[in-house]
C-alpha cells in the first residue's frame, strides 16, 4: 500500500543521507534531505519535518548565524516554502507572518517557480484570513502565473478561482479574465462558471451570483477553502445591490428588500445597519411597521435625529455579529 511504500522510501532516503554525510557531498545531501522533508509533509509527520527543516536551515547560515541570502538564496527559499506549508497545516499564523516577508525578499532572486507558486499561494491564503482582499488577489495572481509556468494545470486552475474570488471581494474593477494567461482556461467549465460569476457580480445580479456559487457542478462550495469566503462574497454583493436599490426611495418595505436580495429579515437588518454605520445610507429602521425610512446624505441633522430609532436594532444586530465573530475566531 501507499503507507508501506512511503516508509520504504523513507528508509532509502535515510540510508542515502548517512552515506552522503560520510562522503561530504553537501549539495546532494541537501537535495535528498529536502525530498525527505517533502515526504514528511505529505505524510503529515510534522515533528520529523520540523526537525529536518531545522537541520537544513543550519546549513544555510553564514558565519554570523544569519540567513546566507547571497550564496544559499534558492536553498533558503525551498526551506521556507516547506515551512510555510507546515504553518498552513498547523494553522501557525504567527510564524507564517514572520517567514513570509523573508520569502518575498528571496523570490526576487532567481528562484524555482514551483517554490514561488507554493509561497505565493500560502501568502494569498494568509491575507484572505486577514480580509486583506487586494493583497490576497495579488498573491494568488503570482501563484497562478508560477503554477502555469511549471505546467501544473490543476493548481493553476485552482489559483485562478482564488484570483477571481479575491478580486470580487476587493470590489476591484480589474477583470482577471482580461489577462493572456487566464484566457487559456476560458473553455474549462469550472473557470467559465467563475467568469459568469464575475459578470453577474459586475451587473449586480445577486440571484445569479447565488445560483452559480451553490451549483455543485462548479465545485465552489465543495472546495473547503473557497467555501470559507462564499458568505463574505454574498454579503459584499448584497450590500452593493441594497445601496443601489434604495438610492431613489424615501422609504422601502423590508419584505420587498428581503425578496430582492434573497435574505432573511435578520440578515437584511444587519446589512442596513452596516450601510448606515458606513455612512453610505442615511436612515432609520422602523421594525414595527416593517419599513426603512431614508433621507438625503446631506441632511446631517435629520440623520442624528433618527439615531434613536435604529439604535435598538443596532444593539440587537451587534449582539448577533459578536456571537458570529466568536464562532469564527473559535474555529
Coordinates of C-alpha atoms in Angstrom, one line a residue:
X1 CA 0.0 0.0 0.0
X2 CA 0.8 3.7 -0.1
X3 CA 1.9 3.8 3.6
X4 CA 4.4 0.9 3.4
X5 CA 5.7 2.3 0.1
X6 CA 6.4 5.7 1.6
X7 CA 8.0 4.2 4.7
X8 CA 10.2 2.1 2.5
X9 CA 11.1 5.3 0.6
X10 CA 11.9 7.0 4.0
X11 CA 14.4 4.2 4.8
X12 CA 16.1 4.6 1.4
X13 CA 16.4 8.3 1.9
X14 CA 17.8 7.9 5.5
X15 CA 20.5 5.4 4.3
X16 CA 21.4 7.6 1.4
X17 CA 21.8 10.6 3.7
X18 CA 24.1 8.7 6.0
X19 CA 26.3 7.7 3.1
X20 CA 26.3 11.3 1.7
X21 CA 27.2 12.7 5.1
X22 CA 30.3 10.4 5.2
X23 CA 31.3 11.4 1.7
X24 CA 30.8 15.1 2.5
X25 CA 28.7 15.6 -0.7
X26 CA 26.8 18.6 0.7
X27 CA 24.7 19.6 -2.3
X28 CA 23.4 16.0 -2.8
X29 CA 22.9 15.6 1.0
X30 CA 20.8 18.8 1.0
X31 CA 18.7 17.9 -2.1
X32 CA 18.0 14.4 -0.7
X33 CA 17.1 15.9 2.7
X34 CA 14.6 18.2 1.0
X35 CA 13.0 15.2 -0.7
X36 CA 12.7 13.5 2.7
X37 CA 11.2 16.7 4.2
X38 CA 8.6 16.8 1.4
X39 CA 7.8 13.2 2.2
X40 CA 7.3 14.1 5.9
X41 CA 5.0 16.9 4.8
X42 CA 3.0 14.6 2.5
X43 CA 2.6 12.1 5.4
X44 CA 1.9 14.9 7.9
X45 CA 4.8 13.7 10.1
X46 CA 5.2 17.3 11.3
X47 CA 7.6 16.5 14.2
X48 CA 10.1 14.8 11.9
X49 CA 9.6 17.6 9.3
X50 CA 10.3 20.3 11.9
X51 CA 13.5 18.5 13.0
X52 CA 14.6 18.1 9.4
X53 CA 13.9 21.7 8.5
X54 CA 16.0 22.9 11.5
X55 CA 18.9 20.7 10.4
X56 CA 18.6 22.0 6.8
X57 CA 18.4 25.6 7.9
X58 CA 21.6 25.2 9.9
X59 CA 23.3 24.5 6.5
X60 CA 22.1 27.8 5.1
X61 CA 23.5 30.2 7.7
X62 CA 26.5 32.5 7.3
X63 CA 29.4 32.8 9.9
X64 CA 27.3 35.3 12.0
X65 CA 24.4 32.8 12.1
X66 CA 22.2 34.7 9.8
X67 CA 20.5 33.5 6.6
X68 CA 23.1 33.3 3.9
X69 CA 21.0 35.0 1.3
X70 CA 23.9 35.7 -1.1
X71 CA 25.1 32.1 -1.7
X72 CA 22.2 30.0 -0.3
X73 CA 19.2 32.0 -1.6
X74 CA 17.5 29.3 -3.6
X75 CA 18.0 26.6 -0.8
X76 CA 16.5 29.0 1.7
X77 CA 13.5 29.6 -0.5
X78 CA 13.0 25.9 -0.8
X79 CA 13.0 25.5 3.0
X80 CA 10.7 28.4 3.6
X81 CA 8.3 27.0 1.0
X82 CA 8.2 23.8 3.1
X83 CA 7.9 25.7 6.4
X84 CA 5.1 27.9 5.1
X85 CA 3.1 24.7 4.1
X86 CA 3.8 23.3 7.6
X87 CA 2.5 26.6 9.1
X88 CA -0.7 26.3 7.0
X89 CA -1.2 22.7 8.2
X90 CA -0.7 23.6 11.9
X91 CA -2.5 27.0 11.5
X92 CA 0.5 28.8 12.9
X93 CA -0.4 32.2 11.6
X94 CA 2.2 34.0 13.8
X95 CA 5.2 32.0 12.4
X96 CA 3.8 32.4 8.9
X97 CA 3.7 36.2 9.2
X98 CA 7.3 36.1 10.4
X99 CA 8.6 33.9 7.5
X100 CA 6.6 35.4 4.7
X101 CA 8.4 38.8 4.3
X102 CA 11.7 36.8 4.1
X103 CA 10.5 34.7 1.3
X104 CA 9.3 37.7 -0.7
X105 CA 12.8 39.2 -0.5
X106 CA 14.2 35.9 -1.7
X107 CA 11.8 35.4 -4.6
X108 CA 13.2 38.5 -6.3
X109 CA 16.4 36.4 -6.8
X110 CA 16.5 33.6 -9.4
X111 CA 14.1 31.1 -8.0
X112 CA 12.3 27.9 -8.9
X113 CA 8.8 28.9 -9.9
X114 CA 7.4 25.8 -8.1
X115 CA 8.6 27.1 -4.8
X116 CA 7.5 30.7 -5.6
X117 CA 4.0 29.3 -6.5
X118 CA 3.6 27.5 -3.2
X119 CA 4.8 30.5 -1.2
X120 CA 2.5 33.0 -3.1
X121 CA -0.5 30.7 -2.7
X122 CA 0.2 30.5 1.1
X123 CA 0.6 34.3 1.2
X124 CA -2.7 34.7 -0.6
X125 CA -4.5 32.4 2.0
X126 CA -2.8 34.3 4.8
X127 CA -4.1 37.7 3.5
X128 CA -7.6 36.1 3.0
X129 CA -7.9 35.2 6.7
X130 CA -7.0 38.8 7.5
X131 CA -9.6 40.0 4.9
X132 CA -6.9 42.0 3.0
X133 CA -8.6 41.1 -0.3
X134 CA -6.5 43.1 -2.7
X135 CA -3.2 41.8 -1.2
X136 CA -4.6 38.3 -1.4
X137 CA -5.6 38.9 -5.1
X138 CA -2.0 40.0 -6.0
X139 CA -0.5 36.9 -4.3
X140 CA -2.9 34.5 -5.9
X141 CA -2.2 36.1 -9.3
X142 CA 1.5 35.5 -8.8
X143 CA 0.8 31.9 -7.7
X144 CA -1.4 31.3 -10.7
X145 CA 1.3 32.5 -13.2
X146 CA 4.0 30.4 -11.5
X147 CA 1.9 27.3 -11.4
X148 CA 1.2 27.8 -15.1
X149 CA 4.8 28.3 -15.9
X150 CA 5.7 25.0 -14.3
X151 CA 2.9 23.3 -16.3
X152 CA 0.8 22.4 -13.2
X153 CA -2.6 22.9 -14.8
X154 CA -4.8 21.6 -11.8
X155 CA -3.1 24.0 -9.3
X156 CA -3.1 26.9 -11.8
X157 CA -6.9 26.4 -12.3
X158 CA -7.5 26.4 -8.6
X159 CA -5.4 29.6 -8.2
X160 CA -7.4 31.2 -11.0
X161 CA -10.6 30.5 -8.9
X162 CA -8.9 32.2 -5.9
X163 CA -7.8 35.1 -8.1
X164 CA -11.4 35.7 -9.2
X165 CA -12.8 35.3 -5.6
X166 CA -10.3 37.7 -4.0
X167 CA -10.8 40.2 -6.9
X168 CA -14.6 40.3 -6.3
X169 CA -14.1 40.6 -2.5
X170 CA -11.8 43.5 -3.1
X171 CA -14.6 45.1 -5.3
X172 CA -11.9 45.6 -7.9
X173 CA -12.6 46.9 -11.4
X174 CA -9.8 44.8 -12.8
X175 CA -11.2 41.8 -14.7
X176 CA -8.8 38.8 -14.2
X177 CA -10.1 37.2 -17.4
X178 CA -8.6 40.0 -19.5
X179 CA -5.1 38.6 -18.9
X180 CA -3.4 36.5 -21.5
X181 CA -2.7 33.7 -19.0
X182 CA -6.3 33.4 -17.9
X183 CA -7.6 33.1 -21.4
X184 CA -6.1 29.7 -21.7
X185 CA -8.7 28.3 -19.3
X186 CA -11.7 30.1 -20.7
X187 CA -13.3 26.9 -22.1
X188 CA -13.0 24.9 -18.9
X189 CA -16.5 24.6 -17.3
X190 CA -15.4 25.5 -13.8
X191 CA -13.5 28.5 -15.0
X192 CA -16.3 29.5 -17.4
X193 CA -18.6 29.5 -14.3
X194 CA -16.1 31.8 -12.5
X195 CA -16.3 34.1 -15.5
X196 CA -20.1 34.1 -15.4
X197 CA -19.9 34.8 -11.7
X198 CA -17.7 37.8 -12.3
X199 CA -20.2 39.1 -15.0
X200 CA -23.2 38.6 -12.6
X201 CA -21.2 40.4 -9.9
X202 CA -20.4 43.3 -12.2
X203 CA -24.1 43.6 -13.2
X204 CA -25.2 43.3 -9.5
X205 CA -27.3 40.3 -10.3
X206 CA -27.4 38.8 -6.8
X207 CA -29.7 35.9 -7.7
X208 CA -27.4 34.6 -10.5
X209 CA -24.4 35.0 -8.1
X210 CA -26.2 33.0 -5.5
X211 CA -27.1 30.3 -8.1
X212 CA -23.6 29.9 -9.5
X213 CA -22.0 29.8 -6.1
X214 CA -24.2 27.0 -4.9
X215 CA -24.2 24.9 -8.1
X216 CA -22.3 21.6 -7.3
X217 CA -21.0 21.3 -10.9
X218 CA -18.7 24.3 -10.5
X219 CA -17.1 23.0 -7.3
X220 CA -17.1 26.3 -5.5
X221 CA -18.8 25.4 -2.2
X222 CA -17.4 21.9 -2.3
X223 CA -13.8 23.4 -2.0
X224 CA -13.0 23.8 1.7
X225 CA -11.0 27.0 1.1
X226 CA -13.4 28.8 -1.3
X227 CA -16.4 27.8 0.9
X228 CA -15.0 29.9 3.7
X229 CA -15.4 33.1 1.7
X230 CA -18.7 32.5 -0.1
X231 CA -20.7 34.3 2.7
X232 CA -18.3 37.3 2.6
X233 CA -18.8 37.5 -1.2
X234 CA -22.6 37.3 -1.0
X235 CA -22.6 39.9 1.8
X236 CA -20.4 42.2 -0.3
X237 CA -22.7 42.0 -3.4
X238 CA -25.9 42.3 -1.3
X239 CA -24.5 45.5 0.3
X240 CA -23.8 46.9 -3.1
X241 CA -27.2 45.9 -4.5
X242 CA -29.1 47.1 -1.4
X243 CA -27.4 50.5 -1.7
X244 CA -28.3 50.9 -5.4
X245 CA -31.9 49.7 -4.8
X246 CA -32.5 52.3 -2.1
X247 CA -31.0 55.2 -4.0
X248 CA -34.2 56.7 -5.4
X249 CA -36.5 56.0 -2.5
X250 CA -37.6 57.9 0.7
X251 CA -38.8 54.6 2.3
X252 CA -39.0 50.9 1.3
X253 CA -40.8 47.9 2.7
X254 CA -38.4 45.4 4.5
X255 CA -40.3 42.4 3.0
X256 CA -39.7 43.8 -0.6
X257 CA -36.0 44.2 0.1
X258 CA -35.7 40.7 1.6
X259 CA -37.3 39.3 -1.6
X260 CA -35.0 41.3 -3.9
X261 CA -31.8 40.2 -2.0
X262 CA -33.0 36.7 -1.2
X263 CA -32.2 37.1 2.5
X264 CA -33.9 36.7 5.9
X265 CA -35.2 39.8 7.8
X266 CA -32.4 39.4 10.3
X267 CA -29.7 39.4 7.6
X268 CA -31.4 42.4 5.9
X269 CA -31.3 44.4 9.2
X270 CA -27.7 43.6 9.6
X271 CA -27.0 44.8 6.0
X272 CA -28.9 48.1 6.5
X273 CA -27.2 48.7 9.8
X274 CA -23.8 48.3 8.1
X275 CA -24.7 50.8 5.3
X276 CA -25.9 53.3 8.0
X277 CA -22.7 52.8 10.0
X278 CA -20.5 53.2 6.9
X279 CA -22.5 56.4 6.1
X280 CA -23.5 55.1 2.7
X281 CA -27.1 55.4 3.8
X282 CA -28.9 57.9 5.9
X283 CA -32.0 56.4 7.5
X284 CA -33.7 54.6 10.3
X285 CA -35.3 51.1 10.5
X286 CA -38.9 51.0 11.6
X287 CA -39.1 47.4 12.7
X288 CA -42.7 47.6 14.0
X289 CA -44.2 48.7 10.7
X290 CA -41.7 46.9 8.5
X291 CA -40.1 49.9 6.8
X292 CA -36.7 51.5 6.3
X293 CA -37.1 55.3 6.2
X294 CA -34.4 57.2 4.2
X295 CA -33.3 60.8 3.8
X296 CA -30.6 62.5 1.8
X297 CA -26.9 62.2 2.8
X298 CA -26.8 66.0 3.1
X299 CA -29.4 66.1 5.8
X300 CA -26.9 65.7 8.7
X301 CA -29.3 66.9 11.4
X302 CA -32.0 64.6 10.3
X303 CA -29.6 61.6 10.4
X304 CA -28.7 62.3 14.0
X305 CA -32.3 62.9 14.9
X306 CA -33.1 59.4 13.7
X307 CA -30.2 57.8 15.6
X308 CA -32.5 56.7 18.5
X309 CA -34.8 55.0 16.1
X310 CA -32.3 52.5 14.8
X311 CA -30.0 52.2 17.9
X312 CA -32.2 49.5 19.4
X313 CA -31.9 47.5 16.2
X314 CA -28.2 48.2 16.1
X315 CA -27.7 46.8 19.6
X316 CA -29.6 43.6 18.7
X317 CA -27.5 43.1 15.5
X318 CA -24.2 43.9 17.2
X319 CA -25.0 41.1 19.6
X320 CA -25.7 38.7 16.8
X321 CA -22.5 39.7 15.0
X322 CA -20.5 39.4 18.2
X323 CA -21.8 35.9 18.6
X324 CA -20.8 35.1 14.9
X325 CA -17.4 36.6 15.4
X326 CA -16.8 34.4 18.5
X327 CA -17.7 31.4 16.4
X328 CA -15.3 32.4 13.6
X329 CA -12.4 33.1 15.9
X330 CA -13.0 29.9 17.8
X331 CA -12.5 27.9 14.6

